[in-house]
PDB file of C-alpha atoms in Angstrom:
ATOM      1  CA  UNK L   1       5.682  11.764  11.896  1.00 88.00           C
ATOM      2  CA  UNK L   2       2.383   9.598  12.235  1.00 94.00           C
ATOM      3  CA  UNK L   3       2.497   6.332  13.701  1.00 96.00           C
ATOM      4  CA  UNK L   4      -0.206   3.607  13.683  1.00 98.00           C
ATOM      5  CA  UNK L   5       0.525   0.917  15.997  1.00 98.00           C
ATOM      6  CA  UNK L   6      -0.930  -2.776  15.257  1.00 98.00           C
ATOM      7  CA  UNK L   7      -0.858  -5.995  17.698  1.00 97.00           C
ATOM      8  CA  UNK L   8       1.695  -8.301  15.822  1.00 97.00           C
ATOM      9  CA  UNK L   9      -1.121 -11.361  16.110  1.00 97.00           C
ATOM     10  CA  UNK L  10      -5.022 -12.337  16.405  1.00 97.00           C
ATOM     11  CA  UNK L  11      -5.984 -15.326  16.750  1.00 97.00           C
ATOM     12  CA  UNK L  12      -9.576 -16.622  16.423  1.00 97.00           C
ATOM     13  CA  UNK L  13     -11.370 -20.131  15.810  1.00 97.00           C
ATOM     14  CA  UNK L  14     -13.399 -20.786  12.419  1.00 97.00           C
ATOM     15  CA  UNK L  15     -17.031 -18.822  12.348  1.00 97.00           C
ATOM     16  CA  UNK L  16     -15.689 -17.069  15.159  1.00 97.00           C
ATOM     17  CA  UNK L  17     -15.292 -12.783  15.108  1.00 98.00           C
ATOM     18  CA  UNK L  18     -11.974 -11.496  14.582  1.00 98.00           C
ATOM     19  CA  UNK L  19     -11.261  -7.915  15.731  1.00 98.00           C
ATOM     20  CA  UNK L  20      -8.158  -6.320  14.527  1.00 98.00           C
ATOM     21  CA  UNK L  21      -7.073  -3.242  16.107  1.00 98.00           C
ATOM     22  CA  UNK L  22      -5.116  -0.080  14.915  1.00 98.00           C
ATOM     23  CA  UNK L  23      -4.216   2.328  17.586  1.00 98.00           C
ATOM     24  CA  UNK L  24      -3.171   5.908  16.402  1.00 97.00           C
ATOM     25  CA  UNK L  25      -3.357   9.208  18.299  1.00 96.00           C
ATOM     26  CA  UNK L  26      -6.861  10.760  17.443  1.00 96.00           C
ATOM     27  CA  UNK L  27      -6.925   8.692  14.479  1.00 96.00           C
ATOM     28  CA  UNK L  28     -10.764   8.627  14.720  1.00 96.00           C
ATOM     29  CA  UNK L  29     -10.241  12.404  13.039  1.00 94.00           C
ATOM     30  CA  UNK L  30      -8.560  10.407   9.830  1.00 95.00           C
ATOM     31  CA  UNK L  31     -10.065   8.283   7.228  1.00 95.00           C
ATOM     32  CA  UNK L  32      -8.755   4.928   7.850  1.00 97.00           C
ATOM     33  CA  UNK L  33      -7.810   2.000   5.171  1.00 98.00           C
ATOM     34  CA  UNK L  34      -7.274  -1.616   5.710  1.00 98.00           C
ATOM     35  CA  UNK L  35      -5.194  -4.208   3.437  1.00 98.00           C
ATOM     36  CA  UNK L  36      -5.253  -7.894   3.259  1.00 98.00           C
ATOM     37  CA  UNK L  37      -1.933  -9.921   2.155  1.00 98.00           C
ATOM     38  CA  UNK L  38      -2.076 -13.597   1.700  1.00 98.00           C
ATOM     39  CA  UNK L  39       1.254 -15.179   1.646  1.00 96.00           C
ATOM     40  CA  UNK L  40       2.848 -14.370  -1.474  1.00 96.00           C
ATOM     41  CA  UNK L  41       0.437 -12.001  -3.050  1.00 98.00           C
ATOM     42  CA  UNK L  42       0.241  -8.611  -3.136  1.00 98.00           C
ATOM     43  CA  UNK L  43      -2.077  -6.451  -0.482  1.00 98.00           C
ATOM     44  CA  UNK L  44      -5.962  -6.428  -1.326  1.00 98.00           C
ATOM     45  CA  UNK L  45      -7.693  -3.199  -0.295  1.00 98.00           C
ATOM     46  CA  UNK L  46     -10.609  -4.602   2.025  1.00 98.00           C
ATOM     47  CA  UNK L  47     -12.113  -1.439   4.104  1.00 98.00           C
ATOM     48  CA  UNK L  48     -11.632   2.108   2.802  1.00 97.00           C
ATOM     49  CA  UNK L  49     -12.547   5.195   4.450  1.00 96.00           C
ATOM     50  CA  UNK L  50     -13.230   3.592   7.662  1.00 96.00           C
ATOM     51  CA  UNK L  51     -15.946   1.125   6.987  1.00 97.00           C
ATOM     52  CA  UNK L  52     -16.678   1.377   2.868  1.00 97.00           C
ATOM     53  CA  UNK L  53     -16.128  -2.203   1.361  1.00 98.00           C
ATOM     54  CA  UNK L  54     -14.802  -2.280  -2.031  1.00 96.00           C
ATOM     55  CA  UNK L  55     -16.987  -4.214  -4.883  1.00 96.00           C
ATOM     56  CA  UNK L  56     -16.033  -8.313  -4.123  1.00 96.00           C
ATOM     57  CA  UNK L  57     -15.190  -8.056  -0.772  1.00 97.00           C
ATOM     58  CA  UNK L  58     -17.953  -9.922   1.607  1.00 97.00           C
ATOM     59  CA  UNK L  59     -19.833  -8.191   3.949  1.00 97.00           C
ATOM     60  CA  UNK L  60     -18.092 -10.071   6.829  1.00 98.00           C
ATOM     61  CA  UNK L  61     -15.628  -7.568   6.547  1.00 98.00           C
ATOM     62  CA  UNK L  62     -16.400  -3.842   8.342  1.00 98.00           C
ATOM     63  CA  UNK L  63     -14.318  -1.460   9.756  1.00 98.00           C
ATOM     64  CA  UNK L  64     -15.168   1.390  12.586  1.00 97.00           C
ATOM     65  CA  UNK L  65     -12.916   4.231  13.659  1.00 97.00           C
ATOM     66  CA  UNK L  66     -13.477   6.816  17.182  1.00 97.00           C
ATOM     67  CA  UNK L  67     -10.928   8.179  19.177  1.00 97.00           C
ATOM     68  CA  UNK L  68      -7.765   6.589  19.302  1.00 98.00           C
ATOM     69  CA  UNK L  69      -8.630   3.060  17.657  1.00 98.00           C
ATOM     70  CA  UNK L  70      -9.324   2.151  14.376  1.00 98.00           C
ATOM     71  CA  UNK L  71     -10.856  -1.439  14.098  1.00 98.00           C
ATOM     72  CA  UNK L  72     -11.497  -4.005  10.894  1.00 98.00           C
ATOM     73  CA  UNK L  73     -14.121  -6.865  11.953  1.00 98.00           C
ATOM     74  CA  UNK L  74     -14.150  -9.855  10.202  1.00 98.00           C
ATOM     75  CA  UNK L  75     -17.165 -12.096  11.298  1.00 98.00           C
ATOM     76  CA  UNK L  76     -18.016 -15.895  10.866  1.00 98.00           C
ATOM     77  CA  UNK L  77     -13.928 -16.210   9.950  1.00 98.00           C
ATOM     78  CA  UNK L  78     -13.166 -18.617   7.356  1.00 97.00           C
ATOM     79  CA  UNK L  79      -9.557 -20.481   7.296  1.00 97.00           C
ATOM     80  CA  UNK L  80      -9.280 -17.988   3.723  1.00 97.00           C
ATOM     81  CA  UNK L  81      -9.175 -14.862   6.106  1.00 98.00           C
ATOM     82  CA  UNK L  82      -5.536 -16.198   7.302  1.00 98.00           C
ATOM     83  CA  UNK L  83      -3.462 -13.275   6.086  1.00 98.00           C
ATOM     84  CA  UNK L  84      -2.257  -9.918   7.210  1.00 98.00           C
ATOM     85  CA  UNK L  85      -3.711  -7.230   7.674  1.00 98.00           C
ATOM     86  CA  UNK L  86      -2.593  -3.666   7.370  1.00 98.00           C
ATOM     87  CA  UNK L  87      -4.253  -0.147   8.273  1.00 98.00           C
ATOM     88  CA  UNK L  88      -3.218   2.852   6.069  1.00 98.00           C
ATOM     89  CA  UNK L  89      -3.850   6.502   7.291  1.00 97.00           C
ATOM     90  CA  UNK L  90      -2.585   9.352   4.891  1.00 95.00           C
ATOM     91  CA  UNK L  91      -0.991  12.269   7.225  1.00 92.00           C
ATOM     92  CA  UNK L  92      -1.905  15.408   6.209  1.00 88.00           C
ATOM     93  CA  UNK L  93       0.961  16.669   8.054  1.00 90.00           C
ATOM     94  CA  UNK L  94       3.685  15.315   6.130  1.00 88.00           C
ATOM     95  CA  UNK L  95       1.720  14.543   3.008  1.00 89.00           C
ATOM     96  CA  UNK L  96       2.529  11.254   3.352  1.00 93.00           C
ATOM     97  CA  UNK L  97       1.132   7.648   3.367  1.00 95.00           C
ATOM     98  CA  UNK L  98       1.157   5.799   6.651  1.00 97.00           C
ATOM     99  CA  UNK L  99       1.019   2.199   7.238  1.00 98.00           C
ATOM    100  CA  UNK L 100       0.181   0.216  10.309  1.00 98.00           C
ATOM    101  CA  UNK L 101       3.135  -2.626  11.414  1.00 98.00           C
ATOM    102  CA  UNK L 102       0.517  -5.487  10.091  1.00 98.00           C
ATOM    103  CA  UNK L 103      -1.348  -8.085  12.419  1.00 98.00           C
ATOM    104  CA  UNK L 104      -1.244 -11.391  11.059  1.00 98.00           C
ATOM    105  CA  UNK L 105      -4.554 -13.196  11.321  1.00 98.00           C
ATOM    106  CA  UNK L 106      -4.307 -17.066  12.318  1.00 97.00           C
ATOM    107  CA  UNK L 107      -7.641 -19.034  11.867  1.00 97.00           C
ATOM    108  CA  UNK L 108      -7.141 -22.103  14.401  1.00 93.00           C
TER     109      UNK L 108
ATOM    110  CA  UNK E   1     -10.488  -3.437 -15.754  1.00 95.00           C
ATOM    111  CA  UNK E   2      -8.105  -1.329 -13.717  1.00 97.00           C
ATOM    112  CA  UNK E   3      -4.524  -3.386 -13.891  1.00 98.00           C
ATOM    113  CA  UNK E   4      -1.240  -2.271 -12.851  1.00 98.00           C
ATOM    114  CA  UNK E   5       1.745  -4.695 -14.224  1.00 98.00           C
ATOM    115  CA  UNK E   6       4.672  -4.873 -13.130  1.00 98.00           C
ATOM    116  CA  UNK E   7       8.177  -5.940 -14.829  1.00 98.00           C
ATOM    117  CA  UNK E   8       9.967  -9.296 -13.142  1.00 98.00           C
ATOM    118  CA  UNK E   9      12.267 -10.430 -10.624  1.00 98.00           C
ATOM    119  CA  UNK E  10      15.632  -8.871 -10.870  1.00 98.00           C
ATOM    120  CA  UNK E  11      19.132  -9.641  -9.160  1.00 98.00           C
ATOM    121  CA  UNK E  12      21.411  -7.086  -8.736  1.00 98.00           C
ATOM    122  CA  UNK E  13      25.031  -7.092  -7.306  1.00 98.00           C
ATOM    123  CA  UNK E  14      25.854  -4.057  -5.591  1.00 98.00           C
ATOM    124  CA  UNK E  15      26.801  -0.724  -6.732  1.00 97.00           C
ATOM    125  CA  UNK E  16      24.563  -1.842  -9.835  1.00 98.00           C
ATOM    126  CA  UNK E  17      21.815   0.319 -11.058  1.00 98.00           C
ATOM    127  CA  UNK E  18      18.110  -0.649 -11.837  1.00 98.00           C
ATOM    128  CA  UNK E  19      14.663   0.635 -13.073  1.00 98.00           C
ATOM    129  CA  UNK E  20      11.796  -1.508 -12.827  1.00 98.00           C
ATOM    130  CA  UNK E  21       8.440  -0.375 -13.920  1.00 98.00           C
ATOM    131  CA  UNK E  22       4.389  -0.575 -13.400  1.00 98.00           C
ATOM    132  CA  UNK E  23       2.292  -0.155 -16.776  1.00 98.00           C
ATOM    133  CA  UNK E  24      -1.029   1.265 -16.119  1.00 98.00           C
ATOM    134  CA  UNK E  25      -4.263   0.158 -18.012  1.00 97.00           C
ATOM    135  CA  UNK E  26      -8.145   0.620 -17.606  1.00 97.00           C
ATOM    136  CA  UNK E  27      -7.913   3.943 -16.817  1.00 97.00           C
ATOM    137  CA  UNK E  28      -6.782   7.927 -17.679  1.00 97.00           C
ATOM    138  CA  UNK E  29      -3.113   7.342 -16.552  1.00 97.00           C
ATOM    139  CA  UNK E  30      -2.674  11.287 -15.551  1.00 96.00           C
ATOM    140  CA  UNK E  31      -5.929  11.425 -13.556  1.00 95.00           C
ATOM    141  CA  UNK E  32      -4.684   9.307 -11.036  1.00 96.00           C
ATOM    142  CA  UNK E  33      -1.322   9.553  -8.491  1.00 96.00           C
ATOM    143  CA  UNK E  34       0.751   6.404  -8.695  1.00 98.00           C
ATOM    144  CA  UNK E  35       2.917   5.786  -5.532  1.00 97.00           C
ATOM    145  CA  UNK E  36       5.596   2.900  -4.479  1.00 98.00           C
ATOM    146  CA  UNK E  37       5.826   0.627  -1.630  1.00 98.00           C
ATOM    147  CA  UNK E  38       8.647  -1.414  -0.259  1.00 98.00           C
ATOM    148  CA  UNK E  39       7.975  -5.014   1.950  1.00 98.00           C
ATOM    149  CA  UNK E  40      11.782  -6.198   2.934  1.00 98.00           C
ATOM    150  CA  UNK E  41      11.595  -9.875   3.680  1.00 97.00           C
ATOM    151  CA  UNK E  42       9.006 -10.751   6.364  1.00 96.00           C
ATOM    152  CA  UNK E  43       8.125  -7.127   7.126  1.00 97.00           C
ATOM    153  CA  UNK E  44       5.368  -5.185   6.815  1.00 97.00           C
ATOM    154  CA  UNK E  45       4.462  -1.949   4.069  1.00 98.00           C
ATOM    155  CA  UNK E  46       6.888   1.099   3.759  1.00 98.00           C
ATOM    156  CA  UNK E  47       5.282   4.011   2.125  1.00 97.00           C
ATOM    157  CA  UNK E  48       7.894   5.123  -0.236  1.00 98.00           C
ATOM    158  CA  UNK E  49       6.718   7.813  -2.581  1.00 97.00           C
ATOM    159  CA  UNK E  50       3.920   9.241  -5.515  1.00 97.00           C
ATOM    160  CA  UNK E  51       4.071  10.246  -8.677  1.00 97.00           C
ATOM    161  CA  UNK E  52       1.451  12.643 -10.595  1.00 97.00           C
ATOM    162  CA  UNK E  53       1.449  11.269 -14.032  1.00 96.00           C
ATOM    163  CA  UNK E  54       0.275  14.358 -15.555  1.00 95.00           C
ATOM    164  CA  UNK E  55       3.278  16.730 -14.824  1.00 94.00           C
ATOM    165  CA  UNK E  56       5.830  14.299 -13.042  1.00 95.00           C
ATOM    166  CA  UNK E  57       5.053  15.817  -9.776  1.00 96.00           C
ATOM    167  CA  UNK E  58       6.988  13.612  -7.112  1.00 97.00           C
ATOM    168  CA  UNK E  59       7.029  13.307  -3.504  1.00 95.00           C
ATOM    169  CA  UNK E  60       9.126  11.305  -0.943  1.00 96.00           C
ATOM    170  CA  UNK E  61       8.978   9.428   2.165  1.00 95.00           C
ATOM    171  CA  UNK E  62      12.108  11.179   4.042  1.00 94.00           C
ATOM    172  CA  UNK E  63      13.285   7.775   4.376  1.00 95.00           C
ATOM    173  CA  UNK E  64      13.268   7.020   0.562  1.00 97.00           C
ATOM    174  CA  UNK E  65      14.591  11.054  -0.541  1.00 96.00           C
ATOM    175  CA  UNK E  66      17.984  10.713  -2.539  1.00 96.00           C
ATOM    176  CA  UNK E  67      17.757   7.034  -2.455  1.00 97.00           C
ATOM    177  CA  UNK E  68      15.542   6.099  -5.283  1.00 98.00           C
ATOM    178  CA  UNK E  69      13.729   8.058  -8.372  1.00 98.00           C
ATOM    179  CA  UNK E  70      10.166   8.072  -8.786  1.00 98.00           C
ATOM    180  CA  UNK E  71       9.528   8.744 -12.876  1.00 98.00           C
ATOM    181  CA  UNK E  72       6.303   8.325 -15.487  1.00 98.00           C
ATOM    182  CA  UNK E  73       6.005   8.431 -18.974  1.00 97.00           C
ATOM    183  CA  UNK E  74       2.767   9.400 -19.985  1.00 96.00           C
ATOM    184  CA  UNK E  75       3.186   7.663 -23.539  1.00 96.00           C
ATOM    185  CA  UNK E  76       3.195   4.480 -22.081  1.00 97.00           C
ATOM    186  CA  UNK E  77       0.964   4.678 -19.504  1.00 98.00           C
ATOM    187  CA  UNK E  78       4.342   3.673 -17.099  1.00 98.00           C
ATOM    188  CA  UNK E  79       5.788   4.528 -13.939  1.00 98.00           C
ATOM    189  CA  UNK E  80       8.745   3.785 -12.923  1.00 98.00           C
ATOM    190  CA  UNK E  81      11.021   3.463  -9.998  1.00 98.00           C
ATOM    191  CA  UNK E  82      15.028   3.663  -9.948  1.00 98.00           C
ATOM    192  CA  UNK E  83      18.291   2.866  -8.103  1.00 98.00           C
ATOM    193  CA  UNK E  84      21.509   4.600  -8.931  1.00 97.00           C
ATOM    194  CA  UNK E  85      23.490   2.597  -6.629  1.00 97.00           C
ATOM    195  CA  UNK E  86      22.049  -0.385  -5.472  1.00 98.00           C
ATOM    196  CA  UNK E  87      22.532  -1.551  -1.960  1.00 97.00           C
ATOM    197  CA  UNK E  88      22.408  -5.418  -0.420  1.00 97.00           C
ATOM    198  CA  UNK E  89      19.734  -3.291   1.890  1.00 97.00           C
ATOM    199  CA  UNK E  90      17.635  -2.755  -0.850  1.00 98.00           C
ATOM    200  CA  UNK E  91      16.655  -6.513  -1.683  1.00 98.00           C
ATOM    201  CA  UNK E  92      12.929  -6.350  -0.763  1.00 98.00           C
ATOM    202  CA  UNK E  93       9.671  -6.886  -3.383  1.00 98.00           C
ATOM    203  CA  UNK E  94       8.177  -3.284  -4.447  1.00 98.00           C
ATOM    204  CA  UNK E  95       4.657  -2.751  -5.142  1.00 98.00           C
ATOM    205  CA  UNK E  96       2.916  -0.131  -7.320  1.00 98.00           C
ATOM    206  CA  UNK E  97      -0.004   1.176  -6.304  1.00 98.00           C
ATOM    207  CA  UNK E  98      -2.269   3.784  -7.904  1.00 98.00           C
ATOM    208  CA  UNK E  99      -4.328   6.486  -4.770  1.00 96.00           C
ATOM    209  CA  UNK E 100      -7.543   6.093  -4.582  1.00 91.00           C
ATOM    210  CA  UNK E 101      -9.130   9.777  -2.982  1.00 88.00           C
ATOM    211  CA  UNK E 102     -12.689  10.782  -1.964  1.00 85.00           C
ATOM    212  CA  UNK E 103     -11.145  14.192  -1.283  1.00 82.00           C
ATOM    213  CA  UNK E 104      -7.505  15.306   0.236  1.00 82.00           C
ATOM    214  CA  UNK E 105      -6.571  13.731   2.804  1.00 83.00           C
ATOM    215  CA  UNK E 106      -8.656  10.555   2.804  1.00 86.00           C
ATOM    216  CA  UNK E 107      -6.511   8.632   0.131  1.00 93.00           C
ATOM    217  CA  UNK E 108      -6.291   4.876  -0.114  1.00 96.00           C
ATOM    218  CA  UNK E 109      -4.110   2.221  -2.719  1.00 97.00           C
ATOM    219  CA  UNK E 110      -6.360   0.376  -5.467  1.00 95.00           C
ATOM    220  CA  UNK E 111      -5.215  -1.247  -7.075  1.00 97.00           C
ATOM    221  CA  UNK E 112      -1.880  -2.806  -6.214  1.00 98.00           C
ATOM    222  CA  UNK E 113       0.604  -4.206  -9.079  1.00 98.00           C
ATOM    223  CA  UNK E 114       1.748  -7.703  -8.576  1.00 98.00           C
ATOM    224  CA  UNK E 115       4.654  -6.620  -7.058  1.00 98.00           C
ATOM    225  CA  UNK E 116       8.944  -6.768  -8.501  1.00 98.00           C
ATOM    226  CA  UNK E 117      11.385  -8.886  -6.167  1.00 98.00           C
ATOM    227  CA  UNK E 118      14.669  -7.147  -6.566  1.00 98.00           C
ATOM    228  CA  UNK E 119      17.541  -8.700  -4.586  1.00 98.00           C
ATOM    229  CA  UNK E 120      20.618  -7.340  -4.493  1.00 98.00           C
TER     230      UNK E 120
END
């Protein structure tokens, strides 16, 4: 089956660019989805289709996809981006929904 | 407003059955597939399964077949999710999540239920 392989951690200092990566083979040939998930909340769909933004979510937030890597950008980070983050592929394959392992954002 | 609800906390012992259920409003419940997600406790998302509101349709994560039942009752605009036999394996919160598409394959979750802890 698919697998979409995340770093476990980023971390990145206030106003800085955080780059969050999510490595599947050819995934660049998928449409790729990213979550966020504050502590205790349920996941918040932040990037569809590679790099659409929902309506409410800030234009800090963009996503690209090519190749191998899928990546969601999140520039001039605020200490309310601390959360994780999870890509989301469906596999066309299986039929199936396929989630990344998460990267949990820290904001120093 | 799109809002999937979801029924609270439960605690289980083992061996014990359950149903817990995601009640779908803003929208045509059958034009839409609603599918189920398990997060165990400090993991990350496990696809579980969808449900086609319209006709019941189901499918399964291999991981989730013959462990759980993925149901919908169209009069109440609910889906539900089921354990015949509950396991202590099984204590995790489950999410509801209706598919977003732009086309098959390139499907997405929005929006997400609150989320049920069960713990067994």
């Amino acid at each position: 089956s698919y697998v979409l392989t995340q770093s476990p951690s980023v971390s990145v200092a206030p106003g800085e660019t955080a780059t969050i990566p999510c490595g599947g083979n050819n995934v660049g040939s998928k449409s790729v989805h990213w979550y966020q998930q504050k502590p205790g909340q349920a996941p918040v769909l932040v990037i569809y289709y590679d790099n659409n933004r929902p309506s409410g979510i800030p234009e800090r937030f963009s996503g690209s996809n090519s190749g191998n890597t899928a990546t969601l950008t999140i520039t001039r980070v605020e200490a309310g981006d601390e959360a994780d983050y999870y890509c989301q592929v469906w596999d066309s394959v299986s039929d199936h929904a396929v989630f990344g392992g998460g990267t949990r954002l820290a904001v120093l | 407003e799109v809002q999937l609800v979801q029924s609270g906390a439960e605690i289980r012992e083992s061996g014990e059955s359950l149903k817990i259920s995601c009640k779908a409003s803003g929208y045509i419940f059958t034009a839409y597939w609603i599918g189920w997600v398990r997060q165990m406790p400090g993991k990350g998302l496990e696809w579980m399964g969808i449900i086609w509101p319209s006709d019941s349709e189901t499918t399964y994560s291999p991981s989730f077949q013959g462990q759980v039942t993925i149901s919908a009752d169209k009069s109440t605009n609910t889906a539900f999710l089921e354990w015949r036999s509950l396991k202590s394996s099984d204590t995790a919160i489950y999410y509801c999540a209706r598919r977003e598409s732009s086309g098959w394959p390139h499907n997405w979750f929005d929006p997400w239920g609150q989320g049920t802890l069960v713990t067994v």
